[in-house]
Structure formats: structure tokens, C-alpha cells
């Protein structure tokens, strides 16, 4: 019944909603995640779910798919009240989800991942040939050109994301939920994804789209539901709504902060003179980054731009000693230094916030407080525990300053939303009072409100004399904040210039210019 | 009531209490403790004393498991510790002297620390999976112990050595005092310093811990040395109890008891949060169980069968699905598996 042709799909547009949630409440120990929230999803529509971090978007999705059980409210699926006790049940009912963090097995092949749990069988054994054929045809439909028999782990995150979507598409869902599907995709991959989404929508599939990219939301969605602090703000028809209205609904206050940051960054004209805080020469690592020269001065924000896989993350890891460089020199405060482990870098007052929050940052089963003081405690050594009073003072101070929710320092880190986790991780590094802060995609997958707060923080830190290396896929953000701009491509630094009237188009040209030269 | 059942130590304590009740019903004099020659005697004292080696090892095992590891070689290390002590004493000219006993026991524990360094090296430096790395010593270690004792059961006669496992100080068995002292020291080391938090963070997310500057490798290495150290003391204690080293049977399957004690105490084999008090209760539970079985008239050879039942119960209690079923508020419809395809 899910493989509808285009014509009846049009007819069902005004028909019964696929899903109708009303009065749904969910709470975790110490956190009221959702309070009486409703969501109506109609067939053949792309429905954007909007809200800041911690607004309850992910929770609402997990309540629908049965990952969390709801405390109150009703969920009507296909006209019948349902309560799913797990993703398997909701999947059987035609609800397919691609989560923000990819939940696939990197040690299996692409095809195995796509058909996991639904493998075609012959004579009781898995029919590998049929499996690869079926996976291949779905990938072809999505225009993803990869070998179904290759290991998932051998592909970059962006491709893994598309595989996750291909998996969901293959289930023949009536409702497809895409939670932040575009956060790690490049522009043309987003275009490709949108094509697929439109095809599915025209087939009558209801699609939930969660994203923090406003332009994308306005481009693809038909309707929007906005949440704030676990409560419903309202449902809007996209065509009748402006971006400003949406933003105000989401954060409930004016959006002057971003403009203020820009003014502040402009005033912060840095004296790129004297001895640099850090100077690297010919720094590189085989298979990761080719020889990079870079100078970082005190109180300077260096923006690193580049496409996914351009070597921007790898460069950050070398500067922090997360990977050891195999050639090149690092000078810190005019003294030659070796950075072979993160610990050595931390001892030199360098901090690094990884782009992979979940696998390289969050300690899920420890509290907010323990997560915050981890780096400081590690550098003090286990024999000198942070005094309880100092710890409490630091933790409350940063929960306040970064507006972290929940405010309870004993709440477990894994119960926090992505944006709040990111803020805790930033606090972890700020507590160590770094002189050089390396931020790799600090605003990825988090909402405008938190994004603005983090950008403001970077601008403030730079004014206080902290040097920042700021890496982001969002060029606007990089340009807004940085004093100097480094452009990476194909694991090399291809350009460096001071950020005077550089526009997004200029940066794109730098990246693209190289493409033409190569071709 | 609900918050009580949710407390991490609720189920272990309840299980221990139930076992004790069974014992009191079977032998009404179970709780009685009498004083004889200034020493305390009674079933409870016996349980504590006989459970001391398991508790010692379980304490070390708690920290190992908290880092997502496991150490299967502790039983073999127990055998080696006994073998070293007794062989050294038996071979020295003044077998009964105090100084010889001290040298012998220190030597044994020292050897065990070296073995722990070896395990830690394989796991923390070479990155071999803990279960495989310690399996090496589990099998090789007993052979090593046989080599030291030349395949014989070596009996010795030394008053000080005998005291460690079978003696009394201040009316209490020395074994209990040692185990309690190690428990106290471990608790202080992990909870009064930052060691406990760092161990947990390594166990929960090793890579994130490394990037936060935690010396994950050193911590992993240390816990394997620590568990070997504990096993060394336990080995000396077990040999001392009979004044003999039996390379074949000393500490046989004690690794399973230790792991079981840790798990009963509520520390997950997936690593992360750990509870030393839980382990203490778990170790006492296992020893009480071993005592209970003959008391209620079941042959003690069937001990393992009952332990198996306990393992199943513990697994059930720790499994999220079973927990959900226990606190069920609504009847969940049966999974219609395969209907999606």
C-alpha cells in the first residue's frame, strides 16, 4: 500500500493525516522534555520540525517512533491510536527514521547496512547477490554512486548519511523522518537529497524534516511545527511565513545578537605582528594533511574553510596532537615543541573541541559537572582532585554563562540535547583557560539561538586575548568571526588571506578555482 | 518505595538478606558468634574469612571492568603467588623464621605485580582485547606455577605465614582485616581522589577521554597491575590457610567468582560507573551461597549449579527488557516481526 502511484497520492493530500500526535508529554529524570505537544503529519507533505536545541525535536521524534515511552497524550497512526514499544514496531507500521547521529554498523557492507534485519533469503540463507542487487538499485535511484559490497566504514560521513537515508527509503515508509540529514552534507549532496525527498513526497510519503538551515527548510518544506522549551509554539504554512517570523517563533526574542557579533568582530582588529603564539612549518601527516604553514597570533580568530574531506579536521587534529604529525615543526611562543598527544597540547594551553561530539567528546554516563571538569582534572592528575567547592563554583558559573539546560549539574550528559552537550564540552575547555582554542564545527547540528551564543563567545574570547582556530562548513559563520581566513582543499592549504570584505562567493571561487585548474 | 528499588544497591542487598534468612531458618544458631580463646567464631565470621580472597580479587576486578576490561588470569596468579611463597620458604634454610616469611610473601606479591604489568602491557600498549590478553596468562600461569613447585604440593611450616590466612588479630581473622584494609584503601583511592572519575570516563568513552587529556593508557595499565596485586595477596592468603601451595587447585575458577561478585554488585560489564560497596555485597553473597548449600542439605558439589541460577537472575535484572517487563504499566502488543518486509 505504500507504493502509491502519483495520481492517488495527489488525491490523498487532503485525506486523513498519517500521524496525529496530541497532548504528548515525556519526562526524564530531572528534565521535562516535552509538555503537551501536538504534531500532525499529512501524506504527500514535507513537514519541518523547528526549534532550538533542547526544544524537544528529537524527543518528539523518539516518542513517535517508540524509542521513548510517553507519559501522557495520544498518538494516532493511520486512524488508530497506537503506542509503539520500540523502533521495530513503528517501522512495521511504516515509520522510518534517519537520526541525526548515524546509527549504522561501520564494519558491515553498505548493502548489509541497508537491508539489516530485512535481508532477502533463499533456502533460509541470506541471498547476498539479491541483497547487493537490491541495495544497488536503491542507491542508483538516489544517484549515490558507491559499491554496495564496500564496507560502510570506508566511506566518509556524508556518504554514510546517504546510505542511512537509502536504508529508510528501501523500507517503503509511509512516513520518513529525517533528523538533521543535511548537517554533514555538501551543497550538491543536499540538492541530491532534496530531489529524492520531492520524489518520495510526490509518491504520497509524509516526510518530517528537522534542520537548522533555514534556507533549506524554506526551500523544501510545506508546513512547519515550531517547538520551544519542550512546548508547542504553533504550526505554520511555509509559503505564508517569513524567515524572521520563524526565527522569532523559535527563539522568542529578537535576533540582534548576530549583528552585534559581526560589529564586534570588525572592531577586534588584531595586530598580526610580533611573535606568533603558534607557528607551524611544513606540518603534515601521511594520508591526512600535506605540509601546512600557519601562524596564529594572540587574540586572533583564524577561520578555516573548505569542503568536507578537505583536510580541515585533520589539520586541527595535528595542531592538538590528537594525531601525531610525521613531519614539520611546531613552535609555541617562539619555542620548538613536540605535540604528540592531546595531553602535551593541553599542558601548552591548547584546547580542541572535536566535530564528533558523541564519539570524541561526550562522556554520556557521567554528569554535566564531571564532564565539565574532566580536562582540568586530567591535567591536574588523579592525586589532586578539584576541591568540591571550586568544582561547584566553576560548574554553576558555566551553566549560567552558557545558558545550559537543564541547570542541574548532576543531570547525566546523555540526557542533554546536542546543543547543550556542545556547550558543556566548550565549558570543559574554557575551564582549562586555554590560550589557543581549536573549534571544529562547534555549531554543527545546533539551533540558531545556541549558534549565536557560541559565536558571541568566540568573539568575546578573542577580545580577551584567546586565539581561536574556527572550523566550520558554514562559510557565513567563518567569515563573520574570523580575522584571517585559511582555505583548505584536497588536504592542502590553498589560500590564506586577511578577512577584509571577503564574501562567501569569493571563498567559493577560491575553492572552485582550484577545481578548474585540476580539471 | 520506588526510589528505594531504584537504588543501585537495593537488589544485591535484598538477595543477600534473603540468603541470610534461609540460613537462619535452616540453622537457628546461624547469627551466633562465640568467643573462644579470645577469638571470634561463628558462621558469619567463617563467611567473611572464606570470602576474603574472592573479595580482594573482586575489588581489583571492579576497576578493570569499569574500564571495559576483564581479567581472566587472576586464578592463575593466585596459584603463582602461593607457589612462589611456599617454594621460597621450603627452599630456605630457616623455614620458620619471620624475616623469611616476609621476604617470601613480598616476593610473591612482587611477581604478581610483574604479571599485572605484562597483562597491562598487552592490553594498554599493544591494544589486544582484554579477554584474549588475559587468557594467555590464565592458561600459561598455571603451567608456570607447576614449574615453580615442580608439580608437587609444597607444604611449609611458618608461624607468621600461617597467620595471614588462618590467624587472628584482636579477635578477628587476619584475612578479614586484610580484605577490609584493601577495601578501605581502594575506596579512598578511587573516591577521595579523582581516580574513580577518570577510570569511569575511560570506561565510558576512551577516545573522548584521551582527547580531554586523560592518560587513558596509564589508567588502563594501572588497573591491571592493581588486580594482579590483589590476586597476589589473595594467593598468599589461600596458600597460608592450608600452609601449602597447590598449583593445580589454588584459586581455580576464582576469576568467575570475582567477576560474578562485581556484576551482582551492579557494575556493568560494559564499563563505566562502578560500585565498590556493591562488589563487597556481591562477594559476600557468593560466599554465603556456597555456605548455604551444604547447610540446607544439598551436596556442595552442586554449588556451580546454584551459581548458574544466580548468574541468570542477575542477567535478567540487568537486562533493560526484563526491567521493563517487571515495571510494566501496559500490555505491549506482540512484535509482528517480518511484517515490514
XYZ file of N, CA, C and O in Angstrom, chain A residues 311-475:
660
model
N 40.611 18.313 4.555
C 41.753 18.262 5.452
C 41.642 19.261 6.585
O 42.542 19.393 7.389
N 40.481 19.937 6.682
C 40.352 20.956 7.731
C 40.330 20.321 9.116
O 40.982 20.812 10.042
N 39.612 19.185 9.262
C 39.587 18.495 10.548
C 40.952 17.890 10.862
O 41.441 17.958 11.987
N 41.564 17.304 9.837
C 42.860 16.659 10.031
C 43.904 17.665 10.494
O 44.736 17.360 11.348
N 43.835 18.899 9.937
C 44.768 19.941 10.360
C 44.569 20.255 11.839
O 45.534 20.336 12.613
N 43.307 20.389 12.241
C 43.009 20.689 13.640
C 43.575 19.601 14.546
O 44.161 19.885 15.587
N 43.418 18.353 14.118
C 43.905 17.244 14.947
C 45.419 17.276 15.097
O 45.961 16.938 16.142
N 46.115 17.699 14.040
C 47.575 17.794 14.127
C 47.986 18.909 15.087
O 48.919 18.754 15.868
N 47.265 20.041 15.020
C 47.612 21.173 15.878
C 47.419 20.831 17.347
O 48.014 21.435 18.224
N 46.564 19.849 17.625
C 46.255 19.476 19.008
C 46.999 18.216 19.439
O 46.955 17.830 20.595
N 47.677 17.571 18.496
C 48.354 16.341 18.877
C 47.433 15.145 18.975
O 47.815 14.093 19.481
N 46.184 15.301 18.519
C 45.256 14.162 18.531
C 45.776 13.086 17.582
O 45.668 11.896 17.846
N 46.352 13.518 16.469
C 47.171 12.645 15.630
C 48.572 13.242 15.665
O 48.720 14.459 15.706
N 49.570 12.383 15.654
C 50.935 12.904 15.677
C 51.362 13.213 14.248
O 51.133 12.433 13.328
N 51.972 14.390 14.063
C 52.477 14.757 12.740
C 53.694 13.903 12.422
O 54.439 13.533 13.323
N 53.881 13.553 11.134
C 55.119 12.818 10.849
C 56.181 13.684 10.186
O 57.283 13.225 9.972
N 55.816 14.904 9.851
C 56.891 15.842 9.518
C 56.482 17.265 9.865
O 55.312 17.554 10.079
N 57.458 18.147 9.921
C 57.167 19.538 10.205
C 57.523 19.945 11.619
O 57.856 19.104 12.447
N 57.465 21.255 11.850
C 57.863 21.853 13.112
C 56.713 22.616 13.730
O 55.950 23.260 13.015
N 56.617 22.566 15.039
C 55.662 23.418 15.728
C 56.436 24.289 16.707
O 57.248 23.779 17.489
N 56.211 25.597 16.634
C 56.806 26.496 17.613
C 55.680 27.131 18.402
O 54.749 27.688 17.835
N 55.789 27.030 19.723
C 54.796 27.666 20.585
C 55.520 28.747 21.364
O 56.520 28.476 22.022
N 55.009 29.969 21.299
C 55.639 31.101 21.982
C 57.134 31.106 21.681
O 57.964 31.188 22.572
N 57.453 30.943 20.405
C 58.825 31.002 19.906
C 59.714 29.864 20.403
O 60.933 29.938 20.306
N 59.108 28.821 20.957
C 59.937 27.682 21.363
C 59.483 26.431 20.644
O 58.287 26.139 20.548
N 60.424 25.676 20.149
C 60.092 24.477 19.416
C 59.457 23.440 20.345
O 59.967 23.191 21.429
N 58.356 22.899 19.933
C 57.609 21.996 20.805
C 57.143 20.798 20.006
O 56.839 20.910 18.829
N 57.119 19.673 20.651
C 56.528 18.493 20.019
C 55.133 18.290 20.597
O 54.942 18.342 21.807
N 54.153 18.072 19.732
C 52.810 17.760 20.197
C 52.452 16.385 19.659
O 52.025 16.241 18.530
N 52.680 15.392 20.480
C 52.407 14.021 20.014
C 51.167 13.423 20.658
O 50.645 12.424 20.198
N 50.712 14.004 21.753
C 49.486 13.536 22.400
C 48.642 14.752 22.789
O 49.182 15.843 22.955
N 47.324 14.547 22.935
C 46.472 15.657 23.382
C 46.978 16.232 24.697
O 46.934 17.429 24.916
N 47.479 15.351 25.549
C 47.919 15.802 26.848
C 49.011 16.853 26.757
O 49.012 17.854 27.464
N 49.968 16.629 25.827
C 51.049 17.613 25.665
C 50.481 18.956 25.214
O 50.928 20.015 25.651
N 49.482 18.888 24.326
C 48.883 20.131 23.832
C 48.140 20.846 24.955
O 48.234 22.064 25.094
N 47.426 20.088 25.778
C 46.674 20.699 26.878
C 47.631 21.363 27.859
O 47.381 22.464 28.343
N 48.761 20.710 28.112
C 49.749 21.304 29.001
C 50.276 22.617 28.435
O 50.781 23.463 29.169
N 50.202 22.766 27.109
C 50.635 24.013 26.466
C 49.474 24.991 26.300
O 49.544 25.913 25.502
N 48.381 24.740 27.016
C 47.212 25.640 26.990
C 46.514 25.655 25.630
O 46.082 26.706 25.145
N 46.484 24.510 24.987
C 45.739 24.386 23.744
C 44.504 23.539 24.037
O 44.568 22.592 24.825
N 43.383 23.891 23.431
C 42.156 23.119 23.625
C 41.559 22.786 22.267
O 41.721 23.538 21.314
N 40.882 21.644 22.191
C 40.333 21.207 20.913
C 38.963 20.596 21.109
O 38.803 19.621 21.836
N 37.977 21.177 20.451
C 36.632 20.623 20.511
C 36.356 19.917 19.194
O 36.344 20.528 18.138
N 36.163 18.600 19.270
C 36.053 17.785 18.063
C 34.712 17.950 17.374
O 33.718 18.291 17.996
N 34.689 17.680 16.063
C 33.419 17.748 15.322
C 32.518 16.562 15.672
O 31.315 16.623 15.490
N 33.121 15.463 16.147
C 32.318 14.298 16.508
C 31.973 14.345 17.988
O 32.641 13.733 18.810
N 30.931 15.088 18.260
C 30.546 15.274 19.656
C 30.375 13.971 20.393
O 30.909 13.757 21.467
N 29.602 13.076 19.788
C 29.209 11.869 20.506
C 30.386 10.931 20.751
O 30.574 10.418 21.834
N 31.205 10.715 19.719
C 32.253 9.713 19.893
C 33.531 10.300 20.463
O 34.341 9.587 21.021
N 33.728 11.614 20.332
C 35.013 12.162 20.766
C 34.883 13.259 21.805
O 35.854 13.950 22.103
N 33.696 13.426 22.349
C 33.546 14.482 23.337
C 32.755 14.060 24.553
O 33.240 14.088 25.677
N 31.546 13.605 24.296
C 30.604 13.341 25.374
C 30.968 12.089 26.167
O 31.265 11.057 25.589
N 30.955 12.201 27.502
C 31.036 11.017 28.364
C 29.623 10.841 28.913
O 29.258 11.403 29.936
N 28.820 10.048 28.191
C 27.372 10.026 28.404
C 26.916 9.682 29.806
O 25.967 10.272 30.313
N 27.580 8.724 30.452
C 27.100 8.261 31.751
C 27.648 9.063 32.920
O 27.398 8.721 34.063
N 28.411 10.096 32.632
C 28.846 10.970 33.722
C 27.965 12.221 33.717
O 27.317 12.546 32.737
N 27.994 12.939 34.851
C 27.131 14.111 34.996
C 27.678 15.292 34.202
O 28.814 15.265 33.726
N 26.866 16.330 34.077
C 27.307 17.574 33.445
C 28.560 18.073 34.157
O 29.553 18.432 33.529
N 28.511 18.064 35.485
C 29.630 18.589 36.266
C 30.926 17.824 35.973
O 31.964 18.427 35.694
N 30.851 16.482 35.995
C 32.058 15.686 35.751
C 32.570 15.904 34.333
O 33.779 15.980 34.096
N 31.650 16.002 33.374
C 32.059 16.251 32.004
C 32.783 17.583 31.877
O 33.748 17.710 31.146
N 32.301 18.569 32.604
C 32.905 19.896 32.508
C 34.317 19.952 33.057
O 35.184 20.588 32.485
N 34.537 19.289 34.186
C 35.845 19.438 34.817
C 36.840 18.390 34.338
O 37.990 18.386 34.781
N 36.412 17.521 33.414
C 37.262 16.384 33.035
C 38.657 16.813 32.574
O 39.668 16.296 33.048
N 38.728 17.772 31.658
C 40.029 18.148 31.110
C 40.917 18.782 32.173
O 42.101 18.468 32.279
N 40.316 19.651 32.990
C 41.093 20.287 34.054
C 41.590 19.233 35.042
O 42.761 19.207 35.427
N 40.675 18.322 35.420
C 41.037 17.277 36.370
C 42.134 16.386 35.796
O 43.077 16.029 36.485
N 42.013 16.054 34.526
C 43.015 15.195 33.905
C 44.371 15.864 33.938
O 45.388 15.211 34.177
N 44.408 17.176 33.741
C 45.727 17.806 33.713
C 46.255 18.042 35.124
O 47.461 18.142 35.327
N 45.369 18.108 36.116
C 45.853 18.173 37.499
C 46.403 16.831 37.953
O 47.219 16.760 38.859
N 45.933 15.765 37.321
C 46.342 14.433 37.753
C 45.366 13.902 38.790
O 44.688 14.670 39.459
N 45.260 12.571 38.888
C 44.229 11.999 39.751
C 44.488 12.254 41.234
O 43.587 12.235 42.058
N 45.748 12.499 41.591
C 46.076 12.676 43.002
C 45.623 14.021 43.545
O 45.552 14.217 44.752
N 45.353 14.985 42.646
C 44.937 16.296 43.127
C 43.511 16.576 42.664
O 43.287 17.310 41.706
N 42.532 15.953 43.328
C 41.153 16.184 42.901
C 40.792 17.657 43.092
O 41.273 18.290 44.023
N 39.975 18.141 42.173
C 39.486 19.505 42.261
C 38.655 19.628 43.533
O 37.756 18.829 43.761
N 38.929 20.610 44.396
C 38.122 20.737 45.618
C 36.644 20.898 45.265
O 36.311 21.563 44.286
N 35.781 20.280 46.086
C 34.351 20.261 45.779
C 33.801 21.671 45.565
O 32.984 21.899 44.678
N 34.278 22.621 46.366
C 33.749 23.985 46.263
C 34.154 24.640 44.958
O 33.330 25.270 44.285
N 35.416 24.469 44.584
C 35.894 25.038 43.316
C 35.097 24.451 42.165
O 34.664 25.161 41.254
N 34.909 23.119 42.220
C 34.184 22.435 41.160
C 32.770 22.999 41.040
O 32.329 23.351 39.950
N 32.108 23.132 42.184
C 30.735 23.623 42.164
C 30.681 25.045 41.613
O 29.822 25.385 40.801
N 31.651 25.862 42.024
C 31.669 27.257 41.572
C 31.842 27.316 40.055
O 31.084 27.977 39.345
N 32.842 26.574 39.550
C 33.108 26.571 38.113
C 31.890 26.091 37.327
O 31.481 26.705 36.345
N 31.313 24.985 37.809
C 30.220 24.365 37.058
C 28.999 25.284 37.016
O 28.436 25.529 35.954
N 28.603 25.840 38.172
C 27.435 26.734 38.154
C 27.733 27.965 37.309
O 26.873 28.439 36.567
N 28.950 28.450 37.411
C 29.321 29.635 36.638
C 29.118 29.391 35.143
O 28.525 30.207 34.438
N 29.587 28.222 34.652
C 29.494 27.975 33.216
C 28.091 27.551 32.779
O 27.683 27.847 31.662
N 27.368 26.875 33.662
C 25.978 26.551 33.319
C 25.210 27.855 33.113
O 24.429 28.006 32.173
N 25.492 28.816 33.981
C 24.881 30.141 33.873
C 25.329 30.872 32.616
O 24.522 31.308 31.808
N 26.641 30.966 32.474
C 27.209 31.791 31.416
C 26.824 31.276 30.039
O 26.580 32.057 29.125
N 26.781 29.951 29.875
C 26.476 29.400 28.558
C 25.004 29.017 28.433
O 24.603 28.436 27.438
N 24.226 29.320 29.464
C 22.788 29.076 29.399
C 22.505 27.597 29.102
O 21.798 27.258 28.165
N 23.110 26.727 29.892
C 22.970 25.290 29.663
C 21.705 24.779 30.343
O 21.407 25.138 31.483
N 20.957 23.989 29.616
C 19.744 23.404 30.169
C 19.798 21.897 30.047
O 20.174 21.408 28.982
N 19.437 21.102 31.046
C 18.967 21.525 32.354
C 20.071 22.184 33.166
O 21.249 21.965 32.904
N 19.677 22.929 34.208
C 20.676 23.630 35.001
C 21.225 22.767 36.122
O 22.124 23.183 36.827
N 20.653 21.567 36.295
C 21.117 20.676 37.352
C 22.471 20.070 36.983
O 22.567 19.315 36.021
N 23.521 20.380 37.741
C 24.857 19.880 37.368
C 24.980 18.364 37.459
O 25.912 17.789 36.919
N 24.028 17.708 38.152
C 24.119 16.253 38.301
C 23.366 15.499 37.221
O 23.389 14.267 37.201
N 22.694 16.216 36.333
C 21.984 15.544 35.240
C 23.000 14.808 34.380
O 24.114 15.285 34.174
N 22.602 13.626 33.898
C 23.531 12.847 33.088
C 23.678 13.471 31.709
O 22.711 13.909 31.096
N 24.910 13.490 31.236
C 25.234 14.126 29.965
C 24.410 13.541 28.817
O 24.004 14.259 27.918
N 24.143 12.215 28.849
C 23.474 11.622 27.694
C 22.018 12.060 27.562
O 21.415 11.882 26.514
N 21.449 12.638 28.630
C 20.069 13.102 28.537
C 19.950 14.508 27.967
O 18.850 15.033 27.842
N 21.086 15.142 27.634
C 21.046 16.505 27.130
C 20.870 16.524 25.614
O 21.235 15.579 24.924
N 20.338 17.630 25.116
C 20.220 17.782 23.673
C 21.602 18.104 23.096
O 22.523 18.480 23.826
N 21.740 17.948 21.783
C 23.027 18.149 21.120
C 23.655 19.502 21.426
O 24.842 19.593 21.732
N 22.861 20.550 21.366
C 23.402 21.884 21.573
C 23.891 22.086 22.993
O 24.937 22.701 23.217
N 23.145 21.551 23.939
C 23.573 21.690 25.330
C 24.811 20.854 25.618
O 25.686 21.259 26.371
N 24.896 19.680 24.980
C 26.117 18.882 25.117
C 27.305 19.677 24.587
O 28.376 19.717 25.195
N 27.086 20.319 23.443
C 28.180 21.102 22.849
C 28.629 22.205 23.804
O 29.820 22.457 23.966
N 27.667 22.833 24.465
C 28.028 23.906 25.387
C 28.809 23.353 26.576
O 29.755 23.977 27.047
N 28.412 22.184 27.054
C 29.150 21.581 28.172
C 30.584 21.298 27.733
O 31.536 21.542 28.471
N 30.737 20.808 26.497
C 32.080 20.495 26.016
C 32.910 21.773 25.875
O 34.106 21.784 26.187
N 32.277 22.851 25.425
C 33.001 24.123 25.354
C 33.438 24.547 26.750
O 34.568 24.974 26.962
N 32.511 24.389 27.702
C 32.834 24.749 29.087
C 34.021 23.916 29.583
O 34.909 24.422 30.266
N 34.057 22.621 29.181
C 35.164 21.754 29.585
C 36.496 22.399 29.220
O 37.439 22.386 29.992
N 36.534 23.003 28.023
C 37.801 23.594 27.575
C 38.024 24.973 28.153
O 39.154 25.328 28.487
N 36.954 25.764 28.280
C 37.126 27.112 28.817
C 37.640 27.052 30.249
O 38.416 27.895 30.676
N 37.219 26.010 30.982
C 37.667 25.854 32.365
C 39.183 25.673 32.440
O 39.817 26.068 33.406
N 39.780 25.127 31.384
C 41.239 24.948 31.406
C 41.963 26.248 31.054
O 43.188 26.270 30.992
N 41.220 27.322 30.814
C 41.787 28.626 30.455
C 42.799 28.525 29.332
O 43.973 28.839 29.501
N 42.343 28.101 28.153
C 43.272 27.896 27.045
C 43.742 29.220 26.452
O 43.058 30.238 26.575
N 44.915 29.188 25.819
C 45.382 30.362 25.087
C 45.104 30.173 23.596
O 45.054 31.136 22.839
N 44.990 28.901 23.197
C 44.605 28.617 21.814
C 43.446 27.625 21.845
O 43.548 26.548 22.415
N 42.338 28.040 21.245
C 41.136 27.207 21.254
C 40.851 26.772 19.822
O 40.648 27.605 18.944
N 40.873 25.461 19.592
C 40.596 24.952 18.253
C 39.179 24.399 18.250
O 38.877 23.464 18.989
N 38.316 24.984 17.446
C 36.918 24.556 17.430
C 36.590 23.964 16.071
O 36.595 24.674 15.066
N 36.314 22.675 16.042
C 35.962 22.022 14.785
C 34.450 21.861 14.731
O 33.878 21.090 15.502
N 33.812 22.598 13.868
C 32.347 22.541 13.701
C 31.617 22.674 15.028
O 30.786 21.834 15.365
N 31.909 23.743 15.777
C 31.272 23.835 17.099
C 29.764 24.080 17.004
O 29.048 23.854 17.964
N 29.280 24.536 15.857
C 27.858 24.859 15.777
C 27.088 23.873 14.920
O 25.942 24.099 14.582
N 27.731 22.752 14.573
C 27.047 21.795 13.712
C 25.872 21.139 14.419
O 25.989 20.692 15.547
N 24.756 21.103 13.735
C 23.586 20.423 14.278
C 22.988 21.101 15.481
O 22.281 20.481 16.251
N 23.279 22.385 15.676
C 22.610 23.051 16.789
C 21.869 24.272 16.262
O 22.131 24.771 15.182
N 20.924 24.755 17.067
C 19.985 25.753 16.556
C 20.556 27.165 16.560
O 21.613 27.427 17.111
N 19.810 28.069 15.983
C 20.277 29.441 15.837
C 20.601 30.099 17.163
O 21.603 30.782 17.289
N 19.733 29.887 18.147
C 19.951 30.542 19.432
C 21.299 30.158 20.016
O 22.124 31.015 20.344
N 21.544 28.841 20.092
C 22.803 28.352 20.651
C 23.968 28.747 19.751
O 25.064 29.069 20.212
N 23.712 28.726 18.463
C 24.737 29.090 17.493
C 25.210 30.516 17.757
O 26.398 30.803 17.826
N 24.241 31.409 17.907
C 24.572 32.806 18.161
C 25.339 32.931 19.468
O 26.317 33.676 19.559
N 24.918 32.172 20.465
C 25.623 32.234 21.754
C 27.072 31.802 21.604
O 27.977 32.400 22.176
N 27.276 30.736 20.822
C 28.637 30.225 20.671
C 29.489 31.201 19.861
O 30.644 31.473 20.198
N 28.890 31.771 18.826
C 29.642 32.754 18.038
C 30.005 33.963 18.897
O 31.124 34.475 18.840
N 29.047 34.393 19.706
C 29.310 35.513 20.613
C 30.477 35.182 21.538
O 31.367 35.988 21.758
N 30.459 33.959 22.014
C 31.504 33.510 22.925
C 32.873 33.582 22.259
O 33.849 34.054 22.846
N 32.939 33.121 21.011
C 34.213 33.136 20.295
C 34.706 34.568 20.150
O 35.878 34.883 20.409
N 33.793 35.479 19.777
C 34.172 36.878 19.615
C 34.676 37.453 20.939
O 35.693 38.149 20.986
N 33.969 37.135 22.030
C 34.385 37.622 23.349
C 35.749 37.098 23.742
O 36.600 37.826 24.239
N 35.958 35.792 23.494
C 37.225 35.176 23.881
C 38.379 35.843 23.141
O 39.420 36.135 23.723
N 38.172 36.086 21.848
C 39.223 36.710 21.053
C 39.548 38.082 21.620
O 40.714 38.482 21.697
N 38.525 38.802 22.048
C 38.760 40.124 22.606
C 39.562 40.043 23.897
O 40.329 40.946 24.217
N 39.369 38.920 24.624
C 40.141 38.736 25.860
C 41.550 38.225 25.591
O 42.295 37.934 26.509
N 41.908 38.039 24.321
C 43.274 37.650 24.004
C 43.450 36.179 23.694
O 44.571 35.722 23.469
N 42.364 35.397 23.691
C 42.476 33.985 23.345
C 42.550 33.858 21.820
O 41.818 34.538 21.106
N 43.442 33.031 21.341
C 43.496 32.777 19.905
C 42.540 31.633 19.593
O 42.445 30.687 20.358
N 41.855 31.751 18.473
C 40.869 30.730 18.129
C 41.099 30.255 16.699
O 41.302 31.061 15.796
N 41.113 28.947 16.511
C 41.055 28.394 15.162
C 39.647 27.874 14.984
O 39.208 26.987 15.706
N 38.914 28.477 14.061
C 37.482 28.217 13.943
C 37.197 27.512 12.620
O 37.395 28.075 11.549
N 36.750 26.274 12.705
C 36.493 25.491 11.504
C 34.993 25.298 11.366
O 34.333 24.890 12.326
N 34.461 25.573 10.193
C 33.035 25.348 10.003
C 32.717 25.183 8.533
O 33.376 25.746 7.669
N 31.692 24.380 8.284
C 31.250 24.203 6.906
C 30.400 25.396 6.474
O 30.184 25.614 5.288
N 29.926 26.151 7.449
C 29.098 27.310 7.110
C 29.984 28.516 6.889
O 30.508 29.117 7.817
N 30.125 28.903 5.637
C 31.063 29.970 5.301
C 30.652 31.304 5.919
O 31.507 32.079 6.343
